[in-house]
mmCIF file of N, CA and C in Angstrom:
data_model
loop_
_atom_site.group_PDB
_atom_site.id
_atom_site.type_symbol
_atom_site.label_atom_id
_atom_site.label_comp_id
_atom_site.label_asym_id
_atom_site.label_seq_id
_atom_site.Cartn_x
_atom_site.Cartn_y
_atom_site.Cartn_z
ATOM 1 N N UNK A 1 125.282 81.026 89.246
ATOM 2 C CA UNK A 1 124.661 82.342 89.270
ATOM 3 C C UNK A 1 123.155 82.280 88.989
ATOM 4 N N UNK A 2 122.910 81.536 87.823
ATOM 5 C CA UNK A 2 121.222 81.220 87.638
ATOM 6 C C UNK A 2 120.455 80.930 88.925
ATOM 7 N N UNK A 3 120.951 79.951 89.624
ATOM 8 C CA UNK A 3 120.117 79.687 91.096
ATOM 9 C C UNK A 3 120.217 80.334 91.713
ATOM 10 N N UNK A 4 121.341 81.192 91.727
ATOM 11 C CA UNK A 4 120.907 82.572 92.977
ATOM 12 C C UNK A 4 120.132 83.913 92.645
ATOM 13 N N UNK A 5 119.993 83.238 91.347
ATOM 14 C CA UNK A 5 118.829 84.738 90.476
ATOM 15 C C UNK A 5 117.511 84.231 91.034
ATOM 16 N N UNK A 6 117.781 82.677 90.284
ATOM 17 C CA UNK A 6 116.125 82.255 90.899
ATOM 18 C C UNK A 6 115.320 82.296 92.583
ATOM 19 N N UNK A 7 116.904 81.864 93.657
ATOM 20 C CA UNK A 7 116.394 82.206 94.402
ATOM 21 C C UNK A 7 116.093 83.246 95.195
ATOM 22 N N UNK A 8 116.708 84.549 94.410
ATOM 23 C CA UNK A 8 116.668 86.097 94.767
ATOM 24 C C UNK A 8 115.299 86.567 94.203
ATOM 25 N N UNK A 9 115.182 86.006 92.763
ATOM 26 C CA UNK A 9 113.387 86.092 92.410
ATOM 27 C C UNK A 9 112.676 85.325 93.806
ATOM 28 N N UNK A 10 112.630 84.690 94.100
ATOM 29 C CA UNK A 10 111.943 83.892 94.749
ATOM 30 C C UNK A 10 111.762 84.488 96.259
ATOM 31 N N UNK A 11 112.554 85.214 96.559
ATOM 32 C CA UNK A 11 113.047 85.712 98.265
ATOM 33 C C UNK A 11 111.809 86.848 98.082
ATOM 34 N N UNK A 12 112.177 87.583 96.753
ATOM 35 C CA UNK A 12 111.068 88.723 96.663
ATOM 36 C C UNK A 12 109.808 88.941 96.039
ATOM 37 N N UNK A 13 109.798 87.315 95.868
ATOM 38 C CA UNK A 13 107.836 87.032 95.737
ATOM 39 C C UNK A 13 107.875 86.206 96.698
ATOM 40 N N UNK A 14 108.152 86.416 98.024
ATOM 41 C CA UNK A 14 107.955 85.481 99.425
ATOM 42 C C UNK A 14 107.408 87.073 100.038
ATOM 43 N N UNK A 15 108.656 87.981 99.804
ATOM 44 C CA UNK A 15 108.205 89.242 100.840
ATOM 45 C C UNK A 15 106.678 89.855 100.057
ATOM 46 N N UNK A 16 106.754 89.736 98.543
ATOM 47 C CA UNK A 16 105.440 90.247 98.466
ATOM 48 C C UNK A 16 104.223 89.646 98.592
ATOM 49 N N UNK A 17 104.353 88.557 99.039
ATOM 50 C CA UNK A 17 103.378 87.662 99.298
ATOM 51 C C UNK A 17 102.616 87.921 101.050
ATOM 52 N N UNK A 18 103.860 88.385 101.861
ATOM 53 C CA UNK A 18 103.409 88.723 103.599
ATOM 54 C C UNK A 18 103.576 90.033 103.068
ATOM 55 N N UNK A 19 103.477 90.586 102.180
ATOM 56 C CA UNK A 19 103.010 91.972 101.747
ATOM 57 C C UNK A 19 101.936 92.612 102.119
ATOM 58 N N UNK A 20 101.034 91.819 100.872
ATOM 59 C CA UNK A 20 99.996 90.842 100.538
ATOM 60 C C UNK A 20 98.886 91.121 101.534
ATOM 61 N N UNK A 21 99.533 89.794 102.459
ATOM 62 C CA UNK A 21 98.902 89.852 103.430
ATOM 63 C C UNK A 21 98.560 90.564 104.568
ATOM 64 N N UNK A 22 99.644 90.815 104.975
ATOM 65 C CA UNK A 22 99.532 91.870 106.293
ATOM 66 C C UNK A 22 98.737 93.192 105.754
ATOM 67 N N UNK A 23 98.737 93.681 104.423
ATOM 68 C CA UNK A 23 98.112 94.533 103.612
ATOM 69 C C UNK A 23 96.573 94.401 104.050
ATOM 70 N N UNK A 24 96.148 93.116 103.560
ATOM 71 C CA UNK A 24 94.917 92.757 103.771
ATOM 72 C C UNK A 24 94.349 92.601 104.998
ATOM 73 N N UNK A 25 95.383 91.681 106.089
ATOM 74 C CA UNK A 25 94.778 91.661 107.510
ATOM 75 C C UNK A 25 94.677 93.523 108.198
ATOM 76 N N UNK A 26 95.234 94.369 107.959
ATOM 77 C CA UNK A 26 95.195 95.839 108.072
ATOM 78 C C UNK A 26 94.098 96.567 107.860
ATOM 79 N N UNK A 27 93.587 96.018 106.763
ATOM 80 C CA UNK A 27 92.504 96.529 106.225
ATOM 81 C C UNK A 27 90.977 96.324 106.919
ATOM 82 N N UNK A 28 91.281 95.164 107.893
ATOM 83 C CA UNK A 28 89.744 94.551 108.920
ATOM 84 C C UNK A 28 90.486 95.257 110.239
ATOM 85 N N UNK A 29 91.142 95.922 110.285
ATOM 86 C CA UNK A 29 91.675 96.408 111.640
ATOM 87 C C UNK A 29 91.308 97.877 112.062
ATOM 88 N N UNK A 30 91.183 98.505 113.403
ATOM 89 C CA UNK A 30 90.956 99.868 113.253
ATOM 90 C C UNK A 30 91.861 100.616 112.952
ATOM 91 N N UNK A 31 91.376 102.160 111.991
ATOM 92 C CA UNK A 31 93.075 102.775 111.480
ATOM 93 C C UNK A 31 92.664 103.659 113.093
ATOM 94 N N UNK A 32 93.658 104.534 112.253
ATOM 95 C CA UNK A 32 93.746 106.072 113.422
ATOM 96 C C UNK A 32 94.332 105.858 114.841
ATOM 97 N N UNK A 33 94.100 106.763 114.916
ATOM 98 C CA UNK A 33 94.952 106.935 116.829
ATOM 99 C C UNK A 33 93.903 105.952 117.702
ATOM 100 N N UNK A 34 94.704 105.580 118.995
ATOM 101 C CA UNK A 34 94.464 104.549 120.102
ATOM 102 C C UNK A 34 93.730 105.199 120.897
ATOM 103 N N UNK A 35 92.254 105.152 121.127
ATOM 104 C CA UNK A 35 91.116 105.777 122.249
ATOM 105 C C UNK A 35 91.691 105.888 123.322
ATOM 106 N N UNK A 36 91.955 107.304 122.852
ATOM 107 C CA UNK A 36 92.430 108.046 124.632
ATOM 108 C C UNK A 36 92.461 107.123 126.068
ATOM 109 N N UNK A 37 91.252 106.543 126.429
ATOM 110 C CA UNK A 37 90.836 106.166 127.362
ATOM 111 C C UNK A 37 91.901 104.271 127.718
ATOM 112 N N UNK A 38 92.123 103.764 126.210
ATOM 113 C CA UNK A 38 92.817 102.690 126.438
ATOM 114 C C UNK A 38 94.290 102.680 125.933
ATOM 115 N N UNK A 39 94.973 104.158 125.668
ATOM 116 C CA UNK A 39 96.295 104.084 124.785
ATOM 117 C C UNK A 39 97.465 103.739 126.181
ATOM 118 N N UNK A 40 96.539 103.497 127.430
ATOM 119 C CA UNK A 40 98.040 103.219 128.041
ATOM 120 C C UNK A 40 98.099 101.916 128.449
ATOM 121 N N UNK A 41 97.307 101.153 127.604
ATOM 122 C CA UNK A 41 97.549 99.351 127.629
ATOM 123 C C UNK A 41 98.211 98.943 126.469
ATOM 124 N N UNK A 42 98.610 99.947 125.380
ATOM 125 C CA UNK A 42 99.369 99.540 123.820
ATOM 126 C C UNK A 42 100.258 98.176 124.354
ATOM 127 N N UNK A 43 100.918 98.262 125.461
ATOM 128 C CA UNK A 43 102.081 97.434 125.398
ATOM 129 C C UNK A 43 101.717 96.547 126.612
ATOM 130 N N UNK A 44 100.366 96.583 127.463
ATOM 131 C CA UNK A 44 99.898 95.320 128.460
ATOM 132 C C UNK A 44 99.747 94.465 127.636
ATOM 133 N N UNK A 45 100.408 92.592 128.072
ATOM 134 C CA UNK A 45 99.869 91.735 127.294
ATOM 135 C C UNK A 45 98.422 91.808 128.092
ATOM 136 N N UNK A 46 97.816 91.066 126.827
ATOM 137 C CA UNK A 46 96.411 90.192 127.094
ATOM 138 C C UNK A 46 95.931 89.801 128.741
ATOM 139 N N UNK A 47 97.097 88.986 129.247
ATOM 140 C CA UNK A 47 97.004 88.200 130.713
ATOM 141 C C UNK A 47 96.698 89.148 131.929
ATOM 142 N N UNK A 48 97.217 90.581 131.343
ATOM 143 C CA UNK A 48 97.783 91.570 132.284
ATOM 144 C C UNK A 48 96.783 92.674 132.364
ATOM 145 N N UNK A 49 95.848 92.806 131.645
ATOM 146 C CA UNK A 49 94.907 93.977 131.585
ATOM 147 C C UNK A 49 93.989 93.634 132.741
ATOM 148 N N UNK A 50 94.018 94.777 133.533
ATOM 149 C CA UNK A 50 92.550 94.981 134.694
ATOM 150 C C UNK A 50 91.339 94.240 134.541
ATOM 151 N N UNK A 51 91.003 93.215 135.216
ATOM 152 C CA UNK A 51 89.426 92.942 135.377
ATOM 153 C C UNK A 51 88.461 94.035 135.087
ATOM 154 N N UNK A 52 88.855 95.182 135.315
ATOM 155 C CA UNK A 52 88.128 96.346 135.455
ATOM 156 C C UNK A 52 87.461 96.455 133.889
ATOM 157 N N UNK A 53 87.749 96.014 132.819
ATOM 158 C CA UNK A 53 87.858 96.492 131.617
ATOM 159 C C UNK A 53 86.632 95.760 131.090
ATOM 160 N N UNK A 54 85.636 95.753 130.276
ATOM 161 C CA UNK A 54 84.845 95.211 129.595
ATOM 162 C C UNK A 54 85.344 94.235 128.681
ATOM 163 N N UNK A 55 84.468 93.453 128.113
ATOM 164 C CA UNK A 55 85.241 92.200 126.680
ATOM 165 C C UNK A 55 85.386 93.512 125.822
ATOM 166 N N UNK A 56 84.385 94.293 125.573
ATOM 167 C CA UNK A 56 84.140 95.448 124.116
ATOM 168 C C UNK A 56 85.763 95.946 124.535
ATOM 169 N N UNK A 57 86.546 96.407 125.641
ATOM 170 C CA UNK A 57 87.251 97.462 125.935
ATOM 171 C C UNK A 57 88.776 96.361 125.509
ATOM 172 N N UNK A 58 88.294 95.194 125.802
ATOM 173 C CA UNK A 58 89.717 93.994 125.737
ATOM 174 C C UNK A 58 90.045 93.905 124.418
ATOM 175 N N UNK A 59 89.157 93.491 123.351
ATOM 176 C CA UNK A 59 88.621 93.647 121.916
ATOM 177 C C UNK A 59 89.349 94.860 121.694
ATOM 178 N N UNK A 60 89.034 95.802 121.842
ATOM 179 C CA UNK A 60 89.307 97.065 121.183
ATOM 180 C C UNK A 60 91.137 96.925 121.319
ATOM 181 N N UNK A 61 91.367 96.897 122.787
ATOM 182 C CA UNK A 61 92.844 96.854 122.925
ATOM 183 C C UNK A 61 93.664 95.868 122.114
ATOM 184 N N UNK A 62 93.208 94.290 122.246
ATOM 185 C CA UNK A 62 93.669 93.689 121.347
ATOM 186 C C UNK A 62 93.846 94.236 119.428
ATOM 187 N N UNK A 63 92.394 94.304 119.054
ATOM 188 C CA UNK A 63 92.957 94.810 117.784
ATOM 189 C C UNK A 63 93.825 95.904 117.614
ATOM 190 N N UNK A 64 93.714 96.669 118.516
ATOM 191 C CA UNK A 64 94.587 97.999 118.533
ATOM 192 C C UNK A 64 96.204 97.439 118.265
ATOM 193 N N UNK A 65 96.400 96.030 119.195
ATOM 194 C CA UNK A 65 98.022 95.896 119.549
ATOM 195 C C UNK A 65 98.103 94.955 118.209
ATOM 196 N N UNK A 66 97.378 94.228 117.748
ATOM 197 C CA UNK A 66 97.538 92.991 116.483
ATOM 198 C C UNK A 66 97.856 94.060 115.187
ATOM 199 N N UNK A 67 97.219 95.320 115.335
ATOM 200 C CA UNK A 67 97.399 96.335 114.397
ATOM 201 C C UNK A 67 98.535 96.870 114.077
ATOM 202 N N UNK A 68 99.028 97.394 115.361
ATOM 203 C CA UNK A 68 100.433 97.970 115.629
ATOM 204 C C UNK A 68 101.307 97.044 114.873
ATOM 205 N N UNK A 69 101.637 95.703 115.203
ATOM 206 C CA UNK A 69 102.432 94.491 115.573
ATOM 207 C C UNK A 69 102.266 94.461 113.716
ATOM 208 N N UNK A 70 101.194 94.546 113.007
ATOM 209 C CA UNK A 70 101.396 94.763 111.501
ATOM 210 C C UNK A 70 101.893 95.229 111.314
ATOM 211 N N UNK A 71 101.682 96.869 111.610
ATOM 212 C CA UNK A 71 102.316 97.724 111.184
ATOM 213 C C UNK A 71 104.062 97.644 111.037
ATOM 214 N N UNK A 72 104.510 97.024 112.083
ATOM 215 C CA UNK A 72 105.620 97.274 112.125
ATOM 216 C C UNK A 72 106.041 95.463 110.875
ATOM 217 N N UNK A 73 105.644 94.676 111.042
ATOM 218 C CA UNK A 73 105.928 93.493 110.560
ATOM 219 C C UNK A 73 105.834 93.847 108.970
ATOM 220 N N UNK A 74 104.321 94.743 108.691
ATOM 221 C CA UNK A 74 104.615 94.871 107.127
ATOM 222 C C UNK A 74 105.774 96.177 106.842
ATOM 223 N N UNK A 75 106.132 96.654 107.226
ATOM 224 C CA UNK A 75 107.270 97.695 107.462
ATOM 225 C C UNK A 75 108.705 97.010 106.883
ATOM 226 N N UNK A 76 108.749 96.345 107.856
ATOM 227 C CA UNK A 76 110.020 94.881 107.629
ATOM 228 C C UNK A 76 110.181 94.373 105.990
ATOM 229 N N UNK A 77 108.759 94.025 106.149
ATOM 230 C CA UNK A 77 108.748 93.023 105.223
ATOM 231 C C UNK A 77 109.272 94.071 103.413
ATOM 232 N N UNK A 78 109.087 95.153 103.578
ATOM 233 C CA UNK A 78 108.937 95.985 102.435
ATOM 234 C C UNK A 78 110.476 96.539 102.330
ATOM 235 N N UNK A 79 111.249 96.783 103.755
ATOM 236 C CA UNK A 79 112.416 97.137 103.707
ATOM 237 C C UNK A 79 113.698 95.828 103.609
ATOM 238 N N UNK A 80 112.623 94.489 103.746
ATOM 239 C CA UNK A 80 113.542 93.830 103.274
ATOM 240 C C UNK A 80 113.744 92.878 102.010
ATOM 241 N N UNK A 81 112.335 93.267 101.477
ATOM 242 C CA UNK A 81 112.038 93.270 100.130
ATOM 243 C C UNK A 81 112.672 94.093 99.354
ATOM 244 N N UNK A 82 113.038 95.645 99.431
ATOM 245 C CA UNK A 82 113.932 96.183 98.696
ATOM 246 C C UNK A 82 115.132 96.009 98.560
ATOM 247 N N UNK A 83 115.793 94.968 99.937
ATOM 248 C CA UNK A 83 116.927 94.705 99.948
ATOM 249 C C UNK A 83 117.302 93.886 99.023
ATOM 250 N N UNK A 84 116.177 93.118 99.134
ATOM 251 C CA UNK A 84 116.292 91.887 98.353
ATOM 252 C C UNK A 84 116.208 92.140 96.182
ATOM 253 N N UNK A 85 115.721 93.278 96.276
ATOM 254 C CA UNK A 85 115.486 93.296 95.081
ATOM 255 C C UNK A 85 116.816 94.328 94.505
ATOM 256 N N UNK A 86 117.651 94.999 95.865
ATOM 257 C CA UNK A 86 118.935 95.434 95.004
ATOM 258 C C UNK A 86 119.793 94.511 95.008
ATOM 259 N N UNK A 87 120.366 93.384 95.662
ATOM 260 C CA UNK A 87 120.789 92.401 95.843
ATOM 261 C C UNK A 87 120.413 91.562 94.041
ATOM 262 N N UNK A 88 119.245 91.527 93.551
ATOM 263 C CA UNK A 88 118.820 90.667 92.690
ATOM 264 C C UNK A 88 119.266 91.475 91.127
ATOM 265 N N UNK A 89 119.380 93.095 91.592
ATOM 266 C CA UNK A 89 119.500 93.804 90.304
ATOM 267 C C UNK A 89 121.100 93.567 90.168
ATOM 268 N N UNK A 90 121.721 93.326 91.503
ATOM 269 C CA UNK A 90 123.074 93.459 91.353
ATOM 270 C C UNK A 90 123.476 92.003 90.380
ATOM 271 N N UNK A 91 123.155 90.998 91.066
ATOM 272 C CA UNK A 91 123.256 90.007 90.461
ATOM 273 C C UNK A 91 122.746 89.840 88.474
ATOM 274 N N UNK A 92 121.777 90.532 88.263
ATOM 275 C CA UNK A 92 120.867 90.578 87.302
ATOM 276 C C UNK A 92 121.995 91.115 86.063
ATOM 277 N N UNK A 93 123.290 92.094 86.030
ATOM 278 C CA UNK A 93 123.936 92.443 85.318
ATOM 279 C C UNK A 93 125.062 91.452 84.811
ATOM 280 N N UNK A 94 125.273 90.257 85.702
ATOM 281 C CA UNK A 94 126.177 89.384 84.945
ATOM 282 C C UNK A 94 125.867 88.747 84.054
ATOM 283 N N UNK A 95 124.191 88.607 83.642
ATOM 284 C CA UNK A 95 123.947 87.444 82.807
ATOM 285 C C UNK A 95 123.338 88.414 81.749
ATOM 286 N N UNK A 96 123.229 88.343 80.249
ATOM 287 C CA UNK A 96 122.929 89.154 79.149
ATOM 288 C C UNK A 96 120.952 89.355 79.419
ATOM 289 N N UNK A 97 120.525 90.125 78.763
ATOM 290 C CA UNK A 97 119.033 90.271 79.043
ATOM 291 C C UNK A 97 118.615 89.079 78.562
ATOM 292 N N UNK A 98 118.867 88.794 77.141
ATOM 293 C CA UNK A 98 118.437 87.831 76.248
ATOM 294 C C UNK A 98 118.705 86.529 76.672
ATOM 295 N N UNK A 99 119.409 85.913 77.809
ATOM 296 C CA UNK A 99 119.650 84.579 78.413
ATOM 297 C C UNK A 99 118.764 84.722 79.692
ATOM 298 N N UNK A 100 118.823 85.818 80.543
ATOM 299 C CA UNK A 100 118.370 85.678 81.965
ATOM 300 C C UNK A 100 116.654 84.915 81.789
ATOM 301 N N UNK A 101 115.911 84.901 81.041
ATOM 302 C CA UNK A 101 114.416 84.106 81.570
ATOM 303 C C UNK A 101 115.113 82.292 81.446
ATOM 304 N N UNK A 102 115.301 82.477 80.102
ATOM 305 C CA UNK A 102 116.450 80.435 80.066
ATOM 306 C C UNK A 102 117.241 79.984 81.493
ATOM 307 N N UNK A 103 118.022 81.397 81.538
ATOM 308 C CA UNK A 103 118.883 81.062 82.388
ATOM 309 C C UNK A 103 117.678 80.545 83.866
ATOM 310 N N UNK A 104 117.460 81.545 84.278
ATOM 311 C CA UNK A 104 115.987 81.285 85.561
ATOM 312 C C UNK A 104 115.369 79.679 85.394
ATOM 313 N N UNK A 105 114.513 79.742 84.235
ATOM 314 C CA UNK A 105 113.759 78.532 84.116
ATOM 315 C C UNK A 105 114.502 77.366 84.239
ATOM 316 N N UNK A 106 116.070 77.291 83.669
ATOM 317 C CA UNK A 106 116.418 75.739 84.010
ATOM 318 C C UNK A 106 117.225 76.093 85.320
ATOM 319 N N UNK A 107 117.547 77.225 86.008
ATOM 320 C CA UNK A 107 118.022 76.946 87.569
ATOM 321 C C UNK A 107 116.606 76.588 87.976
ATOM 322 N N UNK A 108 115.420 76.837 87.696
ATOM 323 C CA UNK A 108 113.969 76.278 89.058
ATOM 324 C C UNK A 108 113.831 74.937 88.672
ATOM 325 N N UNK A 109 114.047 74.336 86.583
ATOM 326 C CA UNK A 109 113.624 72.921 86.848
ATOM 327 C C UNK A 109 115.065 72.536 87.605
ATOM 328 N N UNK A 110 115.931 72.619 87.842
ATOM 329 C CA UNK A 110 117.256 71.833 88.588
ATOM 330 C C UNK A 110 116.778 72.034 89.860
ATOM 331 N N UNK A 111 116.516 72.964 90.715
ATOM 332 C CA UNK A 111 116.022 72.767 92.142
ATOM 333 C C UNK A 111 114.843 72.300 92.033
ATOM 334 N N UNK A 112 113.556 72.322 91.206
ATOM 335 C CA UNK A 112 112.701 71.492 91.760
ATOM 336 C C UNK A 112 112.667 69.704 91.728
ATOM 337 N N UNK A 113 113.532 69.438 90.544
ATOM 338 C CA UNK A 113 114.249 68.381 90.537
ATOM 339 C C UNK A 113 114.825 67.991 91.686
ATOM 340 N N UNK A 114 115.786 68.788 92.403
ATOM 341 C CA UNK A 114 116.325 68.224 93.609
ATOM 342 C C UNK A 114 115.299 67.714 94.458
ATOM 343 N N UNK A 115 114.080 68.590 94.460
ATOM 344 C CA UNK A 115 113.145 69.093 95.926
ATOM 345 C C UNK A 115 112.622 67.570 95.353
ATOM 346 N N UNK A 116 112.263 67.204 94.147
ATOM 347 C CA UNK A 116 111.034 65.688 93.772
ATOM 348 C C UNK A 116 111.962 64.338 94.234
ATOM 349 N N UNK A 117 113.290 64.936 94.297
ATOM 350 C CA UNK A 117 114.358 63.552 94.562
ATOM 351 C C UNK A 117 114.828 63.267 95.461
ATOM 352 N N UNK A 118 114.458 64.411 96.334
ATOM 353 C CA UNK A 118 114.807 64.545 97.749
ATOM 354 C C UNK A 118 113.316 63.498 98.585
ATOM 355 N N UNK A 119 112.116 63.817 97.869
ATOM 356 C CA UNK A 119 110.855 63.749 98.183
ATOM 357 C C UNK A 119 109.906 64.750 98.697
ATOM 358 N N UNK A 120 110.580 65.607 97.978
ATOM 359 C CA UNK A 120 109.689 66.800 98.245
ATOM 360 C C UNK A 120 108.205 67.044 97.527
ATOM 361 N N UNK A 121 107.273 68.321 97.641
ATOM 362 C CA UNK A 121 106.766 68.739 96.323
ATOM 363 C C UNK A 121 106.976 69.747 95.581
ATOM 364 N N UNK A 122 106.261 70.315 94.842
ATOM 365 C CA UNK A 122 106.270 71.179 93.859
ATOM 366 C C UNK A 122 106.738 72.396 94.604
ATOM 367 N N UNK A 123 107.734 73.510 94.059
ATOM 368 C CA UNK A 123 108.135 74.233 94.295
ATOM 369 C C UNK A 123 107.226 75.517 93.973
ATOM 370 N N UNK A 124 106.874 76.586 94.639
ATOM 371 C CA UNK A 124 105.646 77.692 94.195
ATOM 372 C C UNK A 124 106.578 78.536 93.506
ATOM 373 N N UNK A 125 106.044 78.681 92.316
ATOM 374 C CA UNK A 125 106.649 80.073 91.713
ATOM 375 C C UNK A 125 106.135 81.582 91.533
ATOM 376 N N UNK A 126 106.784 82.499 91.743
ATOM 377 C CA UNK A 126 106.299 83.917 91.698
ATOM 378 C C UNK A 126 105.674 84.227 90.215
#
């Protein structure tokens, strides 16, 4: 049960980590609605857009679609981060309050043990 706490901690400092990120890549992106003039390329790939179009107009479309493609990816990532964290509360009631950090710390040194004997490295912790 300890290793599946640790690795249920671990599942949901992975999702908040592409949290994180996609958070941050969002933030250099344009917000708001898609310029009238290019909202009916949302879903042309790259290969497929008109010669007709300027680099400024290709640019624009691209960030527009890398934006979207966040949007929906950090979306994911948050709904399956909550999954993950009722999954972890469920688990979290078999072991007493006062054991669960002991309990955690020697399930991560036993898997990172495996990971150094296997030849792995260091395991990242949340």
């Amino acid at each position: 049960m300890p290793t599946t706490l640790s690795g249920g901690e671990y599942e949901v400092f992975q999702y908040q980590l592409n949290i994180d990120h996609y958070t941050t890549r969002l933030a250099s992106l344009p917000g708001g609605d898609w310029p009238a003039e290019l909202a009916q390329y949302k879903t042309t790939p790259s290969d497929q857009l008109p010669d007709t179009l300027t680099d400024a107009q290709v640019q624009t479309i691209s960030d527009f679609q890398y934006r979207d493609r966040l949007r929906i990816l950090l979306r994911t990532e948050k709904i399956e981060q909550g999954k993950a964290r009722r999954i972890l509360a469920a688990l979290k009631v078999h072991i007493p309050a006062n054991q669960y950090d002991t309990a955690i710390a020697d399930a991560v040194a036993r898997r990172e043990a495996a990971v150094q004997a296997a030849g792995g490295g260091t395991i990242i912790r949340g």
